[in-house]
mmCIF file of C-alpha atoms in Angstrom:
data_model
loop_
_atom_site.group_PDB
_atom_site.id
_atom_site.type_symbol
_atom_site.label_atom_id
_atom_site.label_comp_id
_atom_site.label_asym_id
_atom_site.label_seq_id
_atom_site.Cartn_x
_atom_site.Cartn_y
_atom_site.Cartn_z
ATOM 1 C CA MET A 244 121.658 81.038 10.530
ATOM 2 C CA GLU A 245 124.403 79.363 8.416
ATOM 3 C CA LEU A 246 122.521 76.772 6.183
ATOM 4 C CA ASN A 247 124.424 73.769 5.171
ATOM 5 C CA TYR A 248 124.529 73.377 1.211
ATOM 6 C CA HIS A 249 126.236 71.578 -1.588
ATOM 7 C CA ILE A 250 127.439 73.134 -4.716
ATOM 8 C CA HIS A 251 127.175 71.549 -8.205
ATOM 9 C CA GLY A 252 128.514 72.696 -11.504
ATOM 10 C CA ALA A 253 129.658 76.603 -12.797
ATOM 11 C CA GLY A 254 127.208 79.235 -14.514
ATOM 12 C CA PHE A 255 124.133 81.362 -12.983
ATOM 13 C CA PRO A 256 122.932 80.319 -9.485
ATOM 14 C CA LEU A 257 120.080 78.378 -8.991
ATOM 15 C CA ILE A 258 119.169 77.483 -5.434
ATOM 16 C CA ILE A 259 117.190 74.308 -4.783
ATOM 17 C CA LEU A 260 115.135 73.665 -1.394
ATOM 18 C CA HIS A 261 113.559 70.650 -0.323
ATOM 19 C CA GLY A 262 110.328 69.830 1.346
ATOM 20 C CA LEU A 263 109.068 68.989 4.952
ATOM 21 C CA LEU A 264 111.522 66.064 6.472
ATOM 22 C CA GLY A 265 113.844 66.038 3.321
ATOM 23 C CA SER A 266 117.199 67.598 2.742
ATOM 24 C CA ALA A 267 119.537 68.739 0.254
ATOM 25 C CA GLU A 268 120.255 65.311 -0.412
ATOM 26 C CA ASN A 269 116.935 64.610 -2.076
ATOM 27 C CA TRP A 270 117.764 66.955 -4.886
ATOM 28 C CA ARG A 271 121.307 65.737 -5.359
ATOM 29 C CA THR A 272 120.695 63.994 -8.428
ATOM 30 C CA ALA A 273 118.492 66.723 -10.072
ATOM 31 C CA GLY A 274 120.824 69.261 -8.956
ATOM 32 C CA LYS A 275 123.775 67.509 -10.641
ATOM 33 C CA ARG A 276 121.829 67.256 -13.967
ATOM 34 C CA LEU A 277 121.037 70.899 -13.853
ATOM 35 C CA SER A 278 124.663 71.799 -13.101
ATOM 36 C CA LYS A 279 125.505 71.502 -16.674
ATOM 37 C CA ASP A 280 123.990 74.830 -17.225
ATOM 38 C CA TYR A 281 123.796 76.319 -13.586
ATOM 39 C CA LYS A 282 125.756 76.881 -10.529
ATOM 40 C CA VAL A 283 123.670 74.797 -8.480
ATOM 41 C CA TYR A 284 123.058 75.162 -4.739
ATOM 42 C CA THR A 285 121.132 72.458 -2.936
ATOM 43 C CA VAL A 286 120.477 73.761 0.526
ATOM 44 C CA ASP A 287 119.254 71.895 3.947
ATOM 45 C CA LEU A 288 116.688 74.346 5.560
ATOM 46 C CA ARG A 289 116.795 74.906 9.197
ATOM 47 C CA ASN A 290 116.103 71.896 11.196
ATOM 48 C CA HIS A 291 116.985 69.537 8.095
ATOM 49 C CA GLY A 292 120.000 67.881 7.000
ATOM 50 C CA GLY A 293 123.184 69.383 8.212
ATOM 51 C CA SER A 294 121.863 72.887 9.193
ATOM 52 C CA PRO A 295 121.603 74.215 12.494
ATOM 53 C CA HIS A 296 118.565 73.790 15.001
ATOM 54 C CA SER A 297 116.184 76.358 16.236
ATOM 55 C CA ARG A 298 112.753 76.733 18.125
ATOM 56 C CA ILE A 299 111.791 79.156 15.258
ATOM 57 C CA MET A 300 110.057 77.364 12.286
ATOM 58 C CA THR A 301 108.501 80.422 10.492
ATOM 59 C CA TYR A 302 108.498 81.092 6.721
ATOM 60 C CA PRO A 303 110.032 84.778 7.409
ATOM 61 C CA LYS A 304 113.081 83.316 9.230
ATOM 62 C CA MET A 305 113.574 80.655 6.536
ATOM 63 C CA ALA A 306 113.629 83.471 4.095
ATOM 64 C CA GLU A 307 115.980 85.160 6.247
ATOM 65 C CA ASP A 308 118.230 82.237 6.374
ATOM 66 C CA LEU A 309 118.140 82.150 2.493
ATOM 67 C CA ARG A 310 119.003 85.936 2.012
ATOM 68 C CA GLU A 311 122.393 85.232 4.512
ATOM 69 C CA LEU A 312 123.307 82.287 2.196
ATOM 70 C CA LEU A 313 122.971 84.708 -1.062
ATOM 71 C CA ASP A 314 124.760 87.264 1.204
ATOM 72 C CA ARG A 315 127.702 84.755 2.295
ATOM 73 C CA GLU A 316 127.999 83.521 -1.436
ATOM 74 C CA ASN A 317 128.116 87.051 -2.898
ATOM 75 C CA LEU A 318 124.957 86.325 -5.098
ATOM 76 C CA SER A 319 123.385 89.789 -6.111
ATOM 77 C CA GLU A 320 120.903 87.618 -8.259
ATOM 78 C CA ALA A 321 119.577 83.817 -8.437
ATOM 79 C CA HIS A 322 116.878 81.787 -9.828
ATOM 80 C CA LEU A 323 115.256 79.599 -7.074
ATOM 81 C CA LEU A 324 113.470 76.609 -7.024
ATOM 82 C CA GLY A 325 111.477 75.014 -3.979
ATOM 83 C CA HIS A 326 109.624 71.866 -3.905
ATOM 84 C CA SER A 327 106.621 71.872 -1.172
ATOM 85 C CA MET A 328 107.622 73.691 2.370
ATOM 86 C CA GLY A 329 110.602 74.918 0.071
ATOM 87 C CA GLY A 330 108.238 76.238 -2.289
ATOM 88 C CA LYS A 331 106.575 78.218 0.490
ATOM 89 C CA VAL A 332 110.109 79.112 1.655
ATOM 90 C CA ALA A 333 110.683 80.323 -2.042
ATOM 91 C CA MET A 334 107.395 82.172 -2.387
ATOM 92 C CA GLN A 335 108.148 84.002 0.867
ATOM 93 C CA PHE A 336 111.604 84.915 -0.148
ATOM 94 C CA ALA A 337 110.486 86.035 -3.698
ATOM 95 C CA THR A 338 107.617 88.386 -2.316
ATOM 96 C CA THR A 339 110.324 89.667 0.666
ATOM 97 C CA TYR A 340 113.654 90.081 -1.693
ATOM 98 C CA PRO A 341 112.164 90.089 -5.388
ATOM 99 C CA GLU A 342 115.346 91.945 -6.175
ATOM 100 C CA ARG A 343 117.617 89.124 -5.525
ATOM 101 C CA LEU A 344 115.733 86.805 -7.813
ATOM 102 C CA THR A 345 115.445 86.680 -11.491
ATOM 103 C CA LYS A 346 113.109 83.320 -11.788
ATOM 104 C CA VAL A 347 111.380 81.328 -9.498
ATOM 105 C CA VAL A 348 110.131 77.716 -10.040
ATOM 106 C CA ILE A 349 107.598 76.586 -7.402
ATOM 107 C CA VAL A 350 106.913 72.736 -7.280
ATOM 108 C CA ASP A 351 103.485 71.340 -6.239
ATOM 109 C CA ILE A 352 102.538 73.795 -3.720
ATOM 110 C CA ALA A 353 100.289 77.078 -3.465
ATOM 111 C CA PRO A 354 100.588 80.151 -1.231
ATOM 112 C CA LYS A 355 97.496 79.077 0.657
ATOM 113 C CA LEU A 356 96.703 77.166 4.072
ATOM 114 C CA TYR A 357 96.620 73.457 3.928
ATOM 115 C CA PRO A 358 95.134 70.932 6.148
ATOM 116 C CA PRO A 359 97.503 69.401 8.849
ATOM 117 C CA SER A 360 97.973 66.116 6.677
ATOM 118 C CA GLN A 361 101.283 65.316 7.761
ATOM 119 C CA ARG A 362 100.601 65.593 11.661
ATOM 120 C CA SER A 363 100.037 61.753 12.069
ATOM 121 C CA MET A 364 103.301 60.875 10.291
ATOM 122 C CA LEU A 365 105.148 63.414 12.690
ATOM 123 C CA ALA A 366 103.357 61.865 15.815
ATOM 124 C CA ALA A 367 104.463 58.247 14.260
ATOM 125 C CA LEU A 368 107.912 59.578 14.144
ATOM 126 C CA GLY A 369 107.956 60.982 17.666
ATOM 127 C CA ASP A 370 106.809 57.772 19.112
ATOM 128 C CA LEU A 371 110.094 56.094 18.177
ATOM 129 C CA ASP A 372 112.433 55.710 21.105
ATOM 130 C CA LEU A 373 115.561 55.839 18.498
ATOM 131 C CA LEU A 374 118.254 54.614 21.093
ATOM 132 C CA THR A 375 116.287 51.147 21.612
ATOM 133 C CA PHE A 376 116.384 49.948 18.170
ATOM 134 C CA LYS A 377 119.426 47.758 16.739
ATOM 135 C CA SER A 378 119.075 47.865 13.147
ATOM 136 C CA PHE A 379 117.217 49.994 10.272
ATOM 137 C CA ALA A 380 115.140 47.097 9.693
ATOM 138 C CA GLU A 381 113.811 47.140 13.489
ATOM 139 C CA ILE A 382 112.960 51.091 12.384
ATOM 140 C CA ASP A 383 111.330 50.429 9.297
ATOM 141 C CA ALA A 384 108.920 47.642 11.329
ATOM 142 C CA ALA A 385 107.958 49.830 13.925
ATOM 143 C CA LEU A 386 106.800 52.597 11.444
ATOM 144 C CA ALA A 387 105.209 50.051 9.089
ATOM 145 C CA PRO A 388 101.638 50.349 10.729
ATOM 146 C CA ALA A 389 101.657 54.282 10.781
ATOM 147 C CA VAL A 390 103.527 54.783 7.240
ATOM 148 C CA PRO A 391 102.459 51.516 5.132
ATOM 149 C CA GLN A 392 104.135 52.855 2.259
ATOM 150 C CA ILE A 393 107.819 51.621 1.737
ATOM 151 C CA ALA A 394 109.225 54.333 -0.514
ATOM 152 C CA VAL A 395 107.763 57.052 2.352
ATOM 153 C CA ARG A 396 109.568 55.099 4.936
ATOM 154 C CA GLN A 397 112.848 54.916 3.380
ATOM 155 C CA PHE A 398 112.274 58.626 2.731
ATOM 156 C CA LEU A 399 111.841 59.532 6.471
ATOM 157 C CA MET A 400 114.506 57.413 7.581
ATOM 158 C CA LYS A 401 117.018 59.469 5.735
ATOM 159 C CA ASN A 402 116.703 61.653 8.578
ATOM 160 C CA ILE A 403 118.245 59.149 10.906
ATOM 161 C CA ALA A 404 121.663 58.299 11.798
ATOM 162 C CA ARG A 405 123.451 55.498 13.459
ATOM 163 C CA ILE A 406 125.550 56.209 16.669
ATOM 164 C CA PRO A 407 128.198 53.681 17.184
ATOM 165 C CA THR A 408 127.385 51.192 19.675
ATOM 166 C CA THR A 409 124.547 53.205 21.240
ATOM 167 C CA GLY A 410 121.860 53.234 18.560
ATOM 168 C CA PHE A 411 120.307 55.679 16.593
ATOM 169 C CA ARG A 412 119.665 59.460 16.656
ATOM 170 C CA TRP A 413 117.403 62.108 14.549
ATOM 171 C CA ARG A 414 119.548 64.202 11.882
ATOM 172 C CA ILE A 415 116.537 66.609 12.048
ATOM 173 C CA ASP A 416 115.254 68.704 14.957
ATOM 174 C CA LEU A 417 111.760 66.601 14.950
ATOM 175 C CA ALA A 418 110.647 68.581 18.300
ATOM 176 C CA ALA A 419 111.159 72.040 16.546
ATOM 177 C CA ILE A 420 109.493 70.611 13.479
ATOM 178 C CA THR A 421 106.603 69.321 15.026
ATOM 179 C CA ALA A 422 106.025 72.152 17.179
ATOM 180 C CA GLY A 423 106.164 74.714 14.000
ATOM 181 C CA TYR A 424 104.107 72.190 12.064
ATOM 182 C CA ASP A 425 100.684 74.433 12.116
ATOM 183 C CA GLU A 426 102.766 77.600 11.001
ATOM 184 C CA LEU A 427 104.104 75.762 8.037
ATOM 185 C CA ALA A 428 100.602 74.924 7.009
ATOM 186 C CA LYS A 429 99.617 78.405 6.938
ATOM 187 C CA PRO A 430 99.225 80.578 3.850
ATOM 188 C CA ILE A 431 102.383 82.650 2.837
ATOM 189 C CA ILE A 432 101.814 86.295 3.895
ATOM 190 C CA ALA A 433 103.326 88.176 0.904
ATOM 191 C CA LYS A 434 104.833 91.582 1.504
ATOM 192 C CA GLN A 435 104.369 92.520 -2.129
ATOM 193 C CA ARG A 436 103.652 90.827 -5.603
ATOM 194 C CA TYR A 437 106.277 89.200 -7.437
ATOM 195 C CA GLU A 438 106.409 90.984 -10.967
ATOM 196 C CA LYS A 439 109.055 88.630 -12.454
ATOM 197 C CA PRO A 440 108.628 84.950 -14.334
ATOM 198 C CA ALA A 441 107.637 82.362 -12.107
ATOM 199 C CA CYS A 442 106.507 78.814 -12.883
ATOM 200 C CA PHE A 443 104.289 76.594 -10.975
ATOM 201 C CA ILE A 444 104.861 73.036 -11.594
ATOM 202 C CA ARG A 445 102.083 70.565 -10.391
ATOM 203 C CA GLY A 446 101.592 66.800 -10.401
ATOM 204 C CA GLY A 447 98.686 65.407 -12.580
ATOM 205 C CA GLN A 448 98.337 63.053 -9.561
ATOM 206 C CA SER A 449 98.733 65.354 -6.881
ATOM 207 C CA ASP A 450 95.963 67.460 -5.051
ATOM 208 C CA TYR A 451 98.295 70.247 -3.913
ATOM 209 C CA ILE A 452 97.582 72.429 -6.660
ATOM 210 C CA ALA A 453 93.821 72.670 -7.401
ATOM 211 C CA ASP A 454 92.700 74.426 -10.493
ATOM 212 C CA GLY A 455 90.895 76.786 -8.313
ATOM 213 C CA ASP A 456 94.253 77.798 -7.003
ATOM 214 C CA LEU A 457 95.398 79.586 -10.018
ATOM 215 C CA PRO A 458 93.739 83.017 -9.163
ATOM 216 C CA LEU A 459 95.197 83.184 -5.784
ATOM 217 C CA ILE A 460 98.643 82.477 -7.234
ATOM 218 C CA LYS A 461 98.140 84.918 -10.212
ATOM 219 C CA GLY A 462 97.362 87.658 -7.245
ATOM 220 C CA VAL A 463 100.690 87.302 -5.931
ATOM 221 C CA PHE A 464 102.521 85.998 -9.101
ATOM 222 C CA PRO A 465 101.119 87.956 -12.036
ATOM 223 C CA LEU A 466 103.237 86.394 -14.565
ATOM 224 C CA ALA A 467 103.118 83.019 -13.185
ATOM 225 C CA GLU A 468 102.487 79.919 -15.691
ATOM 226 C CA LEU A 469 101.019 76.657 -14.402
ATOM 227 C CA VAL A 470 102.426 73.415 -15.849
ATOM 228 C CA THR A 471 100.982 70.142 -15.139
ATOM 229 C CA ILE A 472 102.829 66.940 -15.566
ATOM 230 C CA ALA A 473 100.452 64.264 -16.161
ATOM 231 C CA ASN A 474 101.976 61.012 -14.595
ATOM 232 C CA ALA A 475 103.699 62.508 -11.690
ATOM 233 C CA GLY A 476 102.563 62.638 -7.636
ATOM 234 C CA HIS A 477 103.940 65.349 -5.396
ATOM 235 C CA TRP A 478 107.507 64.058 -5.546
ATOM 236 C CA LEU A 479 107.614 65.152 -9.235
ATOM 237 C CA HIS A 480 111.518 65.022 -9.513
ATOM 238 C CA ALA A 481 111.615 61.598 -8.399
ATOM 239 C CA ASP A 482 108.527 60.182 -10.182
ATOM 240 C CA THR A 483 109.120 62.102 -13.753
ATOM 241 C CA PRO A 484 112.634 63.259 -13.551
ATOM 242 C CA ASP A 485 112.984 63.411 -17.354
ATOM 243 C CA ALA A 486 109.868 65.370 -17.648
ATOM 244 C CA PHE A 487 110.276 67.731 -14.709
ATOM 245 C CA LEU A 488 113.566 68.747 -15.538
ATOM 246 C CA GLN A 489 112.607 69.367 -18.986
ATOM 247 C CA VAL A 490 110.002 71.833 -17.723
ATOM 248 C CA VAL A 491 112.378 73.285 -15.440
ATOM 249 C CA SER A 492 115.185 73.926 -18.053
ATOM 250 C CA ALA A 493 113.011 75.057 -20.709
ATOM 251 C CA PHE A 494 111.321 77.846 -18.456
ATOM 252 C CA LEU A 495 114.720 78.901 -17.015
ATOM 253 C CA SER A 496 116.542 79.305 -20.270
ATOM 254 C CA LYS A 497 113.602 80.835 -22.122
ATOM 255 C CA LYS A 498 114.626 84.752 -22.776
#
C-alpha cells in the first residue's frame, strides 16, 4: 500500500507514526521542530488521513506498508517513532525488520493487550449521519453527549471533510477501523527480539504503560529505557511538547 506522508528537513531519516483516529497532521509541529536535525517523515497509516483504505487492519500489514515506504524512499535504515497505535506498528516493524532501523521511540504504549476503551467513541462516530449536518458546530453538538471533552471532539473532527453543497464526509475508513478495533487492541506478536536501542516514553498522568509492564517490554526490547514525563497525559507531544522533544532528541543523538 502506498501511504501518504509529508517530508520536513534533511539529514538522517526519522519516521513518525500517529495513533488511532489521528494523522500525520497531528505531528506536523513536532515533526518540523525535529527537522532541524533529521529528515522527518510524518506518515498517514492505512485507513487514516490521506492514505488508501483497506478492510485489513492488522499490525503485520501496517508494518508491511511501512517497509514499502522505506523501499520507495530508498531508505536502508531510519529512526522510527510511534505514538499509541502507531507505537504498536513501530514495535511490529522493529521486531519484523530490525535491520531497517537504528533506534526506535515508542510513545505511551506497551506490547500488550488493552481493554476496548475506545469502542464507545467509535460507536458515537458511527452514529453520525454526516450528510445531514450543515456545520461543524452541529457535528460538535451531536458528539458532545458521548464525547464531553472539547479537545477530544476537536481531535476527532479533524477526520471530517466538508463536501460542497452536500454536507460532510469521513476522511478515514471508519467502518474498517471499527471492524478491526479488536485486532488493534491485541498484543504485538514479536517475530524476534529487537536488540538495538529503544526508548519508551510515558506520560505521568497516563495509565497506558504501568510499572509492571517493564519486564514485558524488556523481554522484547532488551535495551529499552523507560522515561516518564511527569505532567503529561497520553498525548505527550501536545501536553508537554518541550519536555517530550527534549527526551526524543537526547535519545536519538546519544552515541
